[in-house]
Every structure is written in structure tokens, then in C-alpha cells.
mmCIF file of C-alpha atoms in Angstrom:
data_model
loop_
_atom_site.group_PDB
_atom_site.id
_atom_site.type_symbol
_atom_site.label_atom_id
_atom_site.label_comp_id
_atom_site.label_asym_id
_atom_site.label_seq_id
_atom_site.Cartn_x
_atom_site.Cartn_y
_atom_site.Cartn_z
ATOM 1 C CA MET A 174 84.718 63.040 6.678
ATOM 2 C CA PRO A 175 88.419 60.676 6.416
ATOM 3 C CA ASP A 176 88.972 58.950 3.302
ATOM 4 C CA GLY A 177 88.435 55.621 4.590
ATOM 5 C CA ASP A 178 84.742 56.117 5.972
ATOM 6 C CA GLY A 179 83.478 56.524 1.833
ATOM 7 C CA PRO A 180 84.357 52.556 1.134
ATOM 8 C CA ASN A 181 82.778 51.493 4.027
ATOM 9 C CA LEU A 182 79.660 53.164 4.072
ATOM 10 C CA LYS A 183 79.345 52.226 0.433
ATOM 11 C CA ARG A 184 79.722 48.327 1.209
ATOM 12 C CA THR A 185 77.545 48.522 3.885
ATOM 13 C CA GLY A 186 74.708 50.301 2.155
ATOM 14 C CA ILE A 187 75.313 47.349 -0.607
ATOM 15 C CA ILE A 188 75.078 44.835 2.017
ATOM 16 C CA ALA A 189 71.803 46.084 3.468
ATOM 17 C CA ALA A 190 70.332 47.002 -0.158
ATOM 18 C CA VAL A 191 71.142 42.752 -0.388
ATOM 19 C CA ALA A 192 69.770 41.879 2.407
ATOM 20 C CA ALA A 193 66.290 43.736 1.897
ATOM 21 C CA ILE A 194 66.126 42.359 -1.540
ATOM 22 C CA ALA A 195 67.141 38.825 0.099
ATOM 23 C CA VAL A 196 64.046 38.873 3.084
ATOM 24 C CA VAL A 197 61.718 40.500 0.162
ATOM 25 C CA GLY A 198 62.351 37.679 -1.918
ATOM 26 C CA ILE A 199 61.856 34.971 1.009
ATOM 27 C CA GLY A 200 58.683 36.476 1.744
ATOM 28 C CA ILE A 201 57.594 36.312 -2.033
ATOM 29 C CA GLY A 202 58.782 32.352 -2.172
ATOM 30 C CA THR A 203 56.764 32.067 1.074
ATOM 31 C CA ARG A 204 53.424 33.459 0.042
ATOM 32 C CA VAL A 205 53.889 31.553 -3.374
ATOM 33 C CA HIS A 206 54.606 28.380 -1.217
ATOM 34 C CA SER A 207 51.666 28.685 0.742
ATOM 35 C CA GLN A 208 49.546 29.863 -1.592
ATOM 36 C CA ALA A 209 50.537 26.353 -3.565
ATOM 37 C CA GLN A 210 49.862 24.758 -0.537
ATOM 38 C CA LEU A 211 46.337 26.138 0.084
ATOM 39 C CA ALA A 212 45.450 25.647 -4.111
ATOM 40 C CA THR A 213 46.526 21.859 -3.541
ATOM 41 C CA TRP A 214 44.744 21.983 -0.048
ATOM 42 C CA THR A 215 41.736 23.273 -1.509
ATOM 43 C CA HIS A 216 41.612 21.029 -4.531
ATOM 44 C CA ASP A 217 42.029 18.090 -2.411
ATOM 45 C CA GLN A 218 38.845 19.203 -0.164
ATOM 46 C CA SER A 219 36.905 19.543 -3.100
ATOM 47 C CA THR A 220 37.517 15.548 -4.333
ATOM 48 C CA PRO A 221 35.873 13.414 -2.237
ATOM 49 C CA THR A 222 37.674 11.067 -0.328
ATOM 50 C CA VAL A 223 35.676 7.430 -0.385
ATOM 51 C CA ASN A 224 36.328 3.823 0.902
ATOM 52 C CA VAL A 225 35.926 1.151 -2.004
ATOM 53 C CA ILE A 226 35.194 -2.086 -0.999
ATOM 54 C CA HIS A 227 34.360 -5.199 -2.913
ATOM 55 C CA ALA A 228 31.264 -7.705 -3.224
ATOM 56 C CA LYS A 229 31.617 -10.904 -1.573
ATOM 57 C CA PRO A 230 30.011 -13.688 -3.973
ATOM 58 C CA SER A 231 27.066 -15.389 -1.826
ATOM 59 C CA ALA A 232 27.052 -18.248 0.189
ATOM 60 C CA ALA A 233 24.898 -21.350 -1.833
ATOM 61 C CA THR A 234 21.554 -21.591 -0.212
ATOM 62 C CA THR A 235 18.849 -24.379 -0.557
ATOM 63 C CA ALA A 236 15.803 -21.977 0.469
ATOM 64 C CA LEU A 237 14.566 -18.551 -0.315
ATOM 65 C CA THR A 238 13.174 -16.615 2.659
ATOM 66 C CA LEU A 239 11.453 -13.198 2.007
ATOM 67 C CA PRO A 240 9.189 -11.063 4.219
ATOM 68 C CA ALA A 241 5.170 -11.815 3.763
ATOM 69 C CA THR A 242 2.077 -10.218 4.631
ATOM 70 C CA LEU A 243 -1.083 -12.139 6.218
ATOM 71 C CA GLN A 244 -4.381 -11.346 5.215
ATOM 72 C CA ALA A 245 -7.858 -13.296 6.325
ATOM 73 C CA LEU A 246 -9.552 -15.491 3.112
ATOM 74 C CA GLN A 247 -12.477 -12.910 3.422
ATOM 75 C CA SER A 248 -12.897 -10.175 5.313
ATOM 76 C CA ALA A 249 -15.827 -7.613 5.174
ATOM 77 C CA PRO A 250 -16.355 -4.549 7.061
ATOM 78 C CA ILE A 251 -20.137 -3.972 8.068
ATOM 79 C CA TYR A 252 -22.012 -0.311 7.563
ATOM 80 C CA ALA A 253 -25.454 0.756 8.140
ATOM 81 C CA ARG A 254 -27.278 1.130 5.296
ATOM 82 C CA THR A 255 -29.826 3.252 6.811
ATOM 83 C CA SER A 256 -29.658 6.073 9.567
ATOM 84 C CA GLY A 257 -30.840 5.639 12.775
ATOM 85 C CA TYR A 258 -29.386 4.451 16.235
ATOM 86 C CA ILE A 259 -27.756 1.245 17.229
ATOM 87 C CA ARG A 260 -30.804 -0.231 19.802
ATOM 88 C CA LYS A 261 -28.593 -3.412 21.254
ATOM 89 C CA TRP A 262 -25.420 -5.101 19.484
ATOM 90 C CA PHE A 263 -24.901 -9.038 20.186
ATOM 91 C CA VAL A 264 -21.493 -9.943 19.476
ATOM 92 C CA ASP A 265 -17.808 -8.306 20.046
ATOM 93 C CA ILE A 266 -14.134 -8.816 19.140
ATOM 94 C CA GLY A 267 -13.246 -12.371 18.963
ATOM 95 C CA ASP A 268 -16.226 -13.745 18.660
ATOM 96 C CA THR A 269 -17.316 -16.478 16.200
ATOM 97 C CA VAL A 270 -20.197 -16.113 14.237
ATOM 98 C CA GLY A 271 -22.039 -17.997 11.672
ATOM 99 C CA ARG A 272 -23.193 -17.018 8.248
ATOM 100 C CA GLY A 273 -26.680 -14.727 8.775
ATOM 101 C CA GLN A 274 -26.263 -14.010 12.590
ATOM 102 C CA LEU A 275 -27.214 -11.427 13.725
ATOM 103 C CA LEU A 276 -24.890 -8.678 14.930
ATOM 104 C CA ALA A 277 -26.776 -5.309 15.895
ATOM 105 C CA VAL A 278 -30.116 -3.797 15.689
ATOM 106 C CA ILE A 279 -30.793 0.068 14.415
ATOM 107 C CA ASP A 280 -33.995 1.986 15.187
ATOM 108 C CA ALA A 281 -34.940 3.821 12.474
ATOM 109 C CA PRO A 282 -38.034 5.914 13.422
ATOM 110 C CA GLU A 283 -38.102 7.829 10.367
ATOM 111 C CA VAL A 284 -38.220 4.698 8.084
ATOM 112 C CA ASP A 285 -40.764 3.680 10.176
ATOM 113 C CA GLN A 286 -42.776 6.944 9.311
ATOM 114 C CA GLN A 287 -42.288 6.781 6.003
ATOM 115 C CA LEU A 288 -43.483 3.263 5.449
ATOM 116 C CA ALA A 289 -46.443 3.750 7.217
ATOM 117 C CA ALA A 290 -47.505 6.787 4.975
ATOM 118 C CA ALA A 291 -46.183 4.715 1.338
ATOM 119 C CA ARG A 292 -48.633 2.324 2.936
ATOM 120 C CA ALA A 293 -51.428 4.585 2.957
ATOM 121 C CA ASP A 294 -50.380 5.784 -0.116
ATOM 122 C CA LEU A 295 -50.961 2.412 -1.739
ATOM 123 C CA GLN A 296 -54.242 2.104 -0.230
ATOM 124 C CA THR A 297 -55.872 5.114 -1.573
ATOM 125 C CA ALA A 298 -53.971 4.516 -5.051
ATOM 126 C CA ARG A 299 -55.429 1.055 -5.042
ATOM 127 C CA ALA A 300 -59.051 2.509 -3.984
ATOM 128 C CA ASN A 301 -58.640 4.844 -6.874
ATOM 129 C CA GLN A 302 -57.509 2.232 -9.391
ATOM 130 C CA GLN A 303 -60.889 0.250 -8.222
ATOM 131 C CA LEU A 304 -62.717 2.922 -8.967
ATOM 132 C CA ALA A 305 -61.190 3.701 -12.118
ATOM 133 C CA ALA A 306 -61.526 0.122 -13.209
ATOM 134 C CA THR A 307 -65.441 -0.090 -12.332
ATOM 135 C CA THR A 308 -66.000 3.063 -14.642
ATOM 136 C CA ALA A 309 -64.199 2.015 -17.019
ATOM 137 C CA THR A 310 -66.337 -1.296 -17.315
ATOM 138 C CA ARG A 311 -69.380 0.523 -16.965
ATOM 139 C CA TRP A 312 -68.354 2.847 -20.169
ATOM 140 C CA GLN A 313 -67.730 0.478 -22.164
ATOM 141 C CA THR A 314 -70.856 -1.210 -21.417
ATOM 142 C CA MET A 315 -73.119 1.867 -22.157
ATOM 143 C CA LEU A 316 -70.482 2.303 -25.464
ATOM 144 C CA GLY A 317 -71.939 -1.222 -26.659
ATOM 145 C CA LYS A 318 -75.563 0.302 -26.211
ATOM 146 C CA ASP A 319 -74.528 3.668 -27.910
ATOM 147 C CA ALA A 320 -75.730 5.377 -24.476
ATOM 148 C CA VAL A 321 -72.259 7.080 -24.460
ATOM 149 C CA SER A 322 -69.410 8.353 -26.644
ATOM 150 C CA LYS A 323 -66.299 6.384 -27.765
ATOM 151 C CA GLN A 324 -64.185 10.233 -26.935
ATOM 152 C CA GLU A 325 -65.431 9.597 -23.554
ATOM 153 C CA THR A 326 -64.963 5.693 -22.944
ATOM 154 C CA ASP A 327 -61.616 6.184 -24.049
ATOM 155 C CA GLU A 328 -61.147 9.042 -21.224
ATOM 156 C CA LYS A 329 -62.331 6.447 -18.677
ATOM 157 C CA VAL A 330 -60.247 3.850 -19.866
ATOM 158 C CA GLY A 331 -57.112 6.141 -19.672
ATOM 159 C CA ASP A 332 -58.054 7.207 -16.585
ATOM 160 C CA LEU A 333 -57.632 3.562 -15.193
ATOM 161 C CA ALA A 334 -54.785 3.006 -17.006
ATOM 162 C CA ALA A 335 -53.257 6.240 -14.842
ATOM 163 C CA LYS A 336 -54.573 5.292 -12.017
ATOM 164 C CA SER A 337 -53.066 1.731 -12.526
ATOM 165 C CA ALA A 338 -49.636 3.188 -12.760
ATOM 166 C CA VAL A 339 -50.150 5.546 -9.458
ATOM 167 C CA ALA A 340 -50.783 2.348 -7.593
ATOM 168 C CA ASN A 341 -47.966 0.291 -9.560
ATOM 169 C CA ALA A 342 -45.424 3.418 -8.505
ATOM 170 C CA ALA A 343 -46.884 3.279 -4.811
ATOM 171 C CA ARG A 344 -46.363 -0.579 -4.680
ATOM 172 C CA ALA A 345 -43.121 0.138 -5.318
ATOM 173 C CA ASN A 346 -42.141 2.582 -2.795
ATOM 174 C CA VAL A 347 -43.304 0.344 -0.058
ATOM 175 C CA SER A 348 -41.159 -2.550 -0.957
ATOM 176 C CA ARG A 349 -38.249 0.330 -1.049
ATOM 177 C CA LEU A 350 -39.378 0.949 2.333
ATOM 178 C CA GLN A 351 -39.806 -2.147 3.681
ATOM 179 C CA TYR A 352 -36.226 -3.262 1.703
ATOM 180 C CA GLN A 353 -34.810 -0.852 3.524
ATOM 181 C CA GLN A 354 -36.497 -0.956 6.619
ATOM 182 C CA GLY A 355 -34.797 -4.994 6.467
ATOM 183 C CA PHE A 356 -31.128 -3.086 7.066
ATOM 184 C CA THR A 357 -32.082 -2.191 10.571
ATOM 185 C CA ARG A 358 -30.836 -5.713 11.325
ATOM 186 C CA LEU A 359 -27.204 -6.205 10.822
ATOM 187 C CA THR A 360 -26.458 -9.875 10.062
ATOM 188 C CA ALA A 361 -23.199 -11.382 9.220
ATOM 189 C CA PRO A 362 -22.842 -12.410 5.251
ATOM 190 C CA PHE A 363 -20.590 -15.755 6.260
ATOM 191 C CA ALA A 364 -19.098 -17.305 9.044
ATOM 192 C CA GLY A 365 -15.982 -15.947 10.147
ATOM 193 C CA VAL A 366 -14.475 -14.008 13.502
ATOM 194 C CA VAL A 367 -15.456 -10.214 14.238
ATOM 195 C CA THR A 368 -12.269 -8.198 14.701
ATOM 196 C CA THR A 369 -13.522 -4.899 14.697
ATOM 197 C CA ARG A 370 -16.467 -3.081 16.233
ATOM 198 C CA SER A 371 -16.432 0.652 16.617
ATOM 199 C CA THR A 372 -20.192 1.429 17.751
ATOM 200 C CA ASP A 373 -22.435 0.918 21.425
ATOM 201 C CA ILE A 374 -26.617 1.622 22.290
ATOM 202 C CA GLY A 375 -27.716 4.628 21.308
ATOM 203 C CA ALA A 376 -24.711 5.558 18.831
ATOM 204 C CA LEU A 377 -25.895 7.708 15.949
ATOM 205 C CA VAL A 378 -25.240 5.820 12.672
ATOM 206 C CA THR A 379 -25.284 7.530 9.330
ATOM 207 C CA ALA A 380 -26.080 5.639 5.830
ATOM 208 C CA GLY A 381 -24.316 6.991 2.970
ATOM 209 C CA SER A 382 -21.963 8.858 4.460
ATOM 210 C CA ALA A 383 -17.930 8.345 3.341
ATOM 211 C CA ALA A 384 -16.205 9.523 6.545
ATOM 212 C CA SER A 385 -18.533 6.739 8.945
ATOM 213 C CA ALA A 386 -16.573 3.793 10.141
ATOM 214 C CA PRO A 387 -17.558 0.151 10.020
ATOM 215 C CA LEU A 388 -19.937 -0.550 12.910
ATOM 216 C CA PHE A 389 -18.368 -4.428 12.341
ATOM 217 C CA THR A 390 -15.891 -6.423 10.542
ATOM 218 C CA VAL A 391 -15.929 -9.946 10.197
ATOM 219 C CA SER A 392 -13.059 -12.229 8.973
ATOM 220 C CA ASP A 393 -12.961 -15.589 7.579
ATOM 221 C CA VAL A 394 -9.453 -16.864 9.390
ATOM 222 C CA SER A 395 -10.236 -20.623 8.727
ATOM 223 C CA LYS A 396 -7.629 -20.202 6.226
ATOM 224 C CA ILE A 397 -5.126 -17.377 5.783
ATOM 225 C CA ARG A 398 -3.683 -15.725 2.466
ATOM 226 C CA ALA A 399 -0.081 -14.666 2.585
ATOM 227 C CA PHE A 400 1.366 -12.268 0.044
ATOM 228 C CA VAL A 401 4.863 -12.548 -0.792
ATOM 229 C CA LYS A 402 6.906 -10.256 -3.179
ATOM 230 C CA VAL A 403 9.546 -12.520 -5.469
ATOM 231 C CA PRO A 404 12.557 -10.997 -6.899
ATOM 232 C CA GLN A 405 12.668 -11.627 -10.605
ATOM 233 C CA ALA A 406 15.498 -14.009 -10.536
ATOM 234 C CA TYR A 407 14.156 -15.811 -8.551
ATOM 235 C CA SER A 408 10.426 -15.702 -10.266
ATOM 236 C CA ALA A 409 10.969 -18.732 -12.545
ATOM 237 C CA GLN A 410 11.578 -21.124 -9.989
ATOM 238 C CA VAL A 411 8.477 -20.291 -7.730
ATOM 239 C CA HIS A 412 5.119 -21.831 -9.254
ATOM 240 C CA PRO A 413 1.159 -22.579 -7.947
ATOM 241 C CA GLY A 414 1.275 -26.080 -6.179
ATOM 242 C CA MET A 415 5.129 -25.287 -4.286
ATOM 243 C CA GLU A 416 5.029 -25.732 -1.008
ATOM 244 C CA VAL A 417 6.047 -23.046 1.337
ATOM 245 C CA GLN A 418 7.054 -22.502 5.029
ATOM 246 C CA LEU A 419 5.845 -20.132 6.874
ATOM 247 C CA THR A 420 7.318 -18.722 10.347
ATOM 248 C CA LEU A 421 6.157 -16.167 12.926
ATOM 249 C CA PRO A 422 8.419 -13.889 15.776
ATOM 250 C CA GLU A 423 5.564 -15.128 18.808
ATOM 251 C CA TYR A 424 5.794 -18.688 17.625
ATOM 252 C CA PRO A 425 9.809 -19.198 17.326
ATOM 253 C CA GLY A 426 10.649 -22.803 16.250
ATOM 254 C CA ARG A 427 7.213 -23.298 15.044
ATOM 255 C CA THR A 428 6.709 -23.473 10.981
ATOM 256 C CA PHE A 429 3.126 -23.356 9.601
ATOM 257 C CA LYS A 430 2.539 -25.332 5.771
ATOM 258 C CA ALA A 431 1.609 -23.221 3.190
ATOM 259 C CA VAL A 432 0.733 -23.751 -0.733
ATOM 260 C CA MET A 433 1.215 -21.599 -3.437
ATOM 261 C CA THR A 434 -1.946 -20.766 -5.004
ATOM 262 C CA ARG A 435 -1.658 -18.086 -7.596
ATOM 263 C CA SER A 436 0.999 -15.597 -9.085
ATOM 264 C CA ALA A 437 0.517 -11.741 -10.630
ATOM 265 C CA ASP A 438 2.747 -13.336 -13.601
ATOM 266 C CA ALA A 439 3.915 -9.632 -13.811
ATOM 267 C CA VAL A 440 6.740 -7.372 -12.387
ATOM 268 C CA ASP A 441 6.821 -4.541 -10.561
ATOM 269 C CA THR A 442 8.682 -1.948 -12.020
ATOM 270 C CA SER A 443 9.039 0.264 -8.673
ATOM 271 C CA SER A 444 10.132 -2.858 -6.993
ATOM 272 C CA GLY A 445 11.582 -5.438 -9.602
ATOM 273 C CA THR A 446 9.392 -8.474 -7.609
ATOM 274 C CA VAL A 447 6.363 -10.517 -8.538
ATOM 275 C CA LEU A 448 3.514 -10.683 -6.225
ATOM 276 C CA VAL A 449 2.342 -14.215 -5.299
ATOM 277 C CA GLU A 450 -0.172 -15.548 -2.974
ATOM 278 C CA LEU A 451 0.153 -18.567 -0.433
ATOM 279 C CA LEU A 452 -2.916 -20.318 1.314
ATOM 280 C CA ALA A 453 -2.086 -21.751 4.833
ATOM 281 C CA ASP A 454 -4.973 -23.259 7.320
ATOM 282 C CA ASN A 455 -5.485 -21.727 10.224
ATOM 283 C CA GLY A 456 -7.692 -24.372 12.002
ATOM 284 C CA ASP A 457 -6.367 -22.863 15.711
ATOM 285 C CA ARG A 458 -6.151 -19.246 14.671
ATOM 286 C CA ALA A 459 -2.369 -19.141 15.097
ATOM 287 C CA LEU A 460 -1.971 -17.065 11.877
ATOM 288 C CA LYS A 461 -3.428 -13.807 12.567
ATOM 289 C CA PRO A 462 -4.665 -11.263 9.486
ATOM 290 C CA GLY A 463 -2.028 -8.423 9.165
ATOM 291 C CA ALA A 464 0.921 -10.124 11.473
ATOM 292 C CA TYR A 465 3.925 -9.984 9.748
ATOM 293 C CA SER A 466 5.632 -13.927 8.758
ATOM 294 C CA GLN A 467 8.714 -15.044 6.457
ATOM 295 C CA ALA A 468 7.682 -17.791 3.671
ATOM 296 C CA THR A 469 10.988 -19.823 2.591
ATOM 297 C CA PHE A 470 10.724 -21.363 -0.550
ATOM 298 C CA PRO A 471 12.583 -24.376 -1.288
ATOM 299 C CA ILE A 472 14.723 -22.957 -4.200
ATOM 300 C CA GLY A 473 18.311 -22.055 -4.470
ATOM 301 C CA GLY A 474 19.811 -18.815 -4.286
ATOM 302 C CA ALA A 475 21.131 -17.459 -7.840
ATOM 303 C CA ARG A 476 24.601 -18.489 -9.227
ATOM 304 C CA THR A 477 25.800 -15.146 -9.864
ATOM 305 C CA ALA A 478 24.671 -13.423 -6.797
ATOM 306 C CA VAL A 479 27.120 -11.233 -4.243
ATOM 307 C CA GLU A 480 26.769 -9.273 -1.152
ATOM 308 C CA LEU A 481 26.913 -6.120 -0.388
ATOM 309 C CA PRO A 482 26.896 -3.580 2.836
ATOM 310 C CA ALA A 483 23.630 -2.321 2.409
ATOM 311 C CA SER A 484 25.095 1.099 3.196
ATOM 312 C CA ALA A 485 26.866 0.820 -0.216
ATOM 313 C CA MET A 486 22.841 1.002 -1.558
ATOM 314 C CA ILE A 487 21.145 4.053 -3.187
ATOM 315 C CA ILE A 488 17.593 4.190 -3.110
ATOM 316 C CA GLY A 489 16.432 6.764 -5.249
ATOM 317 C CA LYS A 490 14.275 7.274 -8.619
ATOM 318 C CA ASN A 491 16.038 5.371 -10.819
ATOM 319 C CA GLY A 492 15.878 2.478 -8.413
ATOM 320 C CA THR A 493 18.581 0.544 -6.389
ATOM 321 C CA GLN A 494 21.902 1.507 -7.882
ATOM 322 C CA VAL A 495 25.864 1.079 -6.197
ATOM 323 C CA ALA A 496 28.494 3.938 -7.151
ATOM 324 C CA VAL A 497 31.353 2.367 -8.397
ATOM 325 C CA LEU A 498 34.897 3.417 -9.875
ATOM 326 C CA ASP A 499 35.978 2.825 -13.144
ATOM 327 C CA ALA A 500 39.331 2.574 -14.921
ATOM 328 C CA GLY A 501 40.554 6.350 -14.857
ATOM 329 C CA GLY A 502 38.821 6.976 -11.085
ATOM 330 C CA LYS A 503 35.709 8.512 -11.717
ATOM 331 C CA VAL A 504 32.651 7.479 -10.518
ATOM 332 C CA ARG A 505 29.815 5.649 -12.664
ATOM 333 C CA LEU A 506 26.346 4.558 -11.225
ATOM 334 C CA LYS A 507 25.254 0.783 -12.008
ATOM 335 C CA THR A 508 21.351 -0.422 -11.607
ATOM 336 C CA VAL A 509 21.214 -3.017 -9.615
ATOM 337 C CA THR A 510 18.541 -5.917 -8.514
ATOM 338 C CA ILE A 511 18.181 -6.784 -4.832
ATOM 339 C CA GLY A 512 17.984 -10.787 -4.180
ATOM 340 C CA ARG A 513 17.362 -10.838 -0.849
ATOM 341 C CA ASP A 514 17.448 -8.152 2.169
ATOM 342 C CA LEU A 515 19.933 -10.008 4.844
ATOM 343 C CA GLY A 516 19.442 -6.814 7.668
ATOM 344 C CA ASP A 517 23.130 -5.709 7.473
ATOM 345 C CA ARG A 518 23.609 -7.025 4.192
ATOM 346 C CA VAL A 519 22.109 -6.732 0.542
ATOM 347 C CA GLN A 520 22.239 -9.814 -1.951
ATOM 348 C CA ILE A 521 22.566 -8.778 -5.481
ATOM 349 C CA SER A 522 21.537 -10.693 -7.984
ATOM 350 C CA ALA A 523 22.006 -9.206 -10.787
ATOM 351 C CA GLY A 524 24.291 -5.887 -12.048
ATOM 352 C CA LEU A 525 27.263 -6.235 -9.863
ATOM 353 C CA THR A 526 30.568 -8.562 -9.893
ATOM 354 C CA PRO A 527 33.084 -9.050 -7.321
ATOM 355 C CA ALA A 528 35.904 -7.215 -9.370
ATOM 356 C CA ASP A 529 33.686 -4.168 -9.254
ATOM 357 C CA GLN A 530 35.004 -1.526 -7.189
ATOM 358 C CA VAL A 531 32.328 -0.300 -5.269
ATOM 359 C CA ILE A 532 32.099 2.932 -3.245
ATOM 360 C CA ASP A 533 31.161 2.594 0.385
ATOM 361 C CA ASN A 534 28.713 5.331 2.076
ATOM 362 C CA PRO A 535 28.445 6.776 -1.170
ATOM 363 C CA PRO A 536 27.538 10.861 -0.425
ATOM 364 C CA ASP A 537 24.481 12.055 -1.454
ATOM 365 C CA SER A 538 25.511 14.258 -4.028
ATOM 366 C CA ILE A 539 27.484 11.637 -5.534
ATOM 367 C CA GLN A 540 26.563 11.510 -9.736
ATOM 368 C CA SER A 541 28.438 9.428 -12.750
ATOM 369 C CA GLY A 542 31.571 11.105 -14.001
ATOM 370 C CA ASP A 543 32.426 12.665 -10.659
ATOM 371 C CA LYS A 544 36.167 12.446 -9.303
ATOM 372 C CA VAL A 545 36.988 10.961 -6.066
ATOM 373 C CA GLN A 546 39.819 9.929 -4.044
ATOM 374 C CA VAL A 547 40.292 6.734 -2.603
ATOM 375 C CA ALA A 548 41.377 6.549 1.299
ATOM 376 C CA ARG A 549 44.105 4.723 2.278
ATOM 377 C CA GLY A 550 43.380 1.183 2.991
ATOM 378 C CA GLY A 551 39.893 1.485 0.929
ATOM 379 C CA LYS A 552 41.109 -1.020 -2.088
#
């Protein structure tokens, strides 16, 4: 090997070693950078990204509109009190009936036979009682003449008492069956309208069955009661005697006058509302029991009320809440009171201010103390 080749080979080896070390270093550096990027990405993904909004002050109003449920002034389901078959019915749904008017007649042959047997038993008991009374009188007369013993006389008097008791029991049984036989004629308990009929001629009816449906339902719709749940924030502004306007979707542009008659004077802990009752005249039967309506109370809105999109609300076992961000960027769940439901918006009467940063569309798993990141443009 020539003398000049040794240094060249040595230099080449050093260059190759440095290049190898450089390649290894670059690979390690790239891997470390990738791992750092992965860790940053994983951390970012584990921290939910949320949109933050602010509640807007609610516009001042001069009326409070709430959903109301209508009910008849009186409503009575008519059940059979005796078993039998429907012989005939005389009214159908929509018919107007008066108090005591006949609705249907039931054939009850078993009751008729029991009544006939009871009357026969009563006649037998009366005959035995009469014989015992005659015998007791005769023996008491003979006792006065010392013709019989006092023991025998007392036995005849006791027999009269026993026969009298049997006669009284037979008489009571006849009265019971006569009363039960009267249930074969179904009558209206008050004047009203027949709102349901669930029987027909020949149908078997069984008295005392918990699963049986009422044969008829009679409702007094001359006046209509409306029940409204008033939020606690407004409950102090409503009172009996207040005039309220009712509106129904089937009568656009028409209002019905109602008067508040009573209040539960207690807040329902599950909804934070007070139940009140309204009463409205219904001469033309435009208001129907069970219908949905809206009641407008002539009161103003809460001064501190704010509005939020309905998507920001959290409804759970802890009531109605919203998720807000504190100064440290952590989640805090706040309980709020709903003043009015405006459809896509909700009026909050207590528990929230316009300065609060509210999370819109919060994740279902969000909890107080969670760390979140705000999306760009979210504030």
C-alpha cells in the first residue's frame, strides 16, 4: 500500500463516523420533537374546546306569558256499580245532559234473582217472628196464672228476640239489594256534556274491577279552569282576583278573559314554580278540557333578568344549571332560575349576570373544576 493512502483512509473513516453520528443525532432529535408534538396534541385533545357566550339583558316587558292547561269545572267518570249487560244507552259524546238524566240501563239478572230470594227470606223471617211473638205473649199470660214456669217463659221471650233479629237482618238484605238494583240505571251526577262513551248494547260490565274503564264521562264545561305554573321570581306579583288573558292556537287573534281564583302558595322544589288556578266563562264551549293554551299575566319582567340560548342550559338532578368559566379558566356550574321559556331562548331571572362567561353547548360530562380551552373567537 502506498504511503499516501493511509492518511486518506483514516480521514475517510473519520468523516464516515461523523456522518453516522450526525444521522443518528438527527433521527433522535426528530423522534424527540415528534414525541413532544404528540404529547402536546394529546394534551390539547384531552382538554375540551368550548365556545363562550355572554347572557344578554332581557328586554323589559309589561306582561308575562306562560303555558296553561285547561280542565273542566267538574268532571265525573261514570262506572258500573253492579255487574250485568248493557240493555240500552241514551246519550253519546257531545250530548248535553241535565242532572239526574238517564244515561244507560244495565240488565242484572243475578241481582234480580238475589232480590227475589231475599224477599222470600224476609217473608219467612216475618212469619217466624209473628209466631214467636204470639207464643211469647201466650206464655207470659200463663205465667201470670202459674200455669208454666218462668224459665220456659223466658225461653219463649228470648226466641222472639232472636226471630226479630233474623227478620231485621232479612229486611236489611232486601234494602241492600234494592239499592244495588238501583245502580242498573246510570244517571248524570250534574249538568254537563258527555265527553266519553266506552260501552255498547250487550257489553258485559263488571262492578269493582280496577281495570275497567268508565262507561261515560260527564264534564261541566260551563266554566273552565286553567292551571299555570308561575316562576318563583314572579309569584309575588300574581294574586287572586287578577284578570288574565287566555289564547289558544285554534283561535288566532282571539283572547278569553279569565280570573285568577287561587294559588298553591308553595314553591314546587322540582320546577321552582307556584301553581295557580284561573277560571274562565265558557258559554260558547270554545274552551275545551285538556287543551293547551297560553295565559298572559299583566305584570312586568324581573329587573335583573337575562337571556341565554336554550342550548346553554344543563338540566339534571341538581336542577337547572349553566357552565361558566372562572378567572382561572376552570368550569363552575351555577344553578339558575328560569323566568320564561321563549322557545330557542330562555329568560334567567336569578343566578346569572351579563358579565358571566357561559359555555354554549357544554359537553354532557362537564363538571365543576374541569379545565377547558376557549375556541378562537369564543369570547
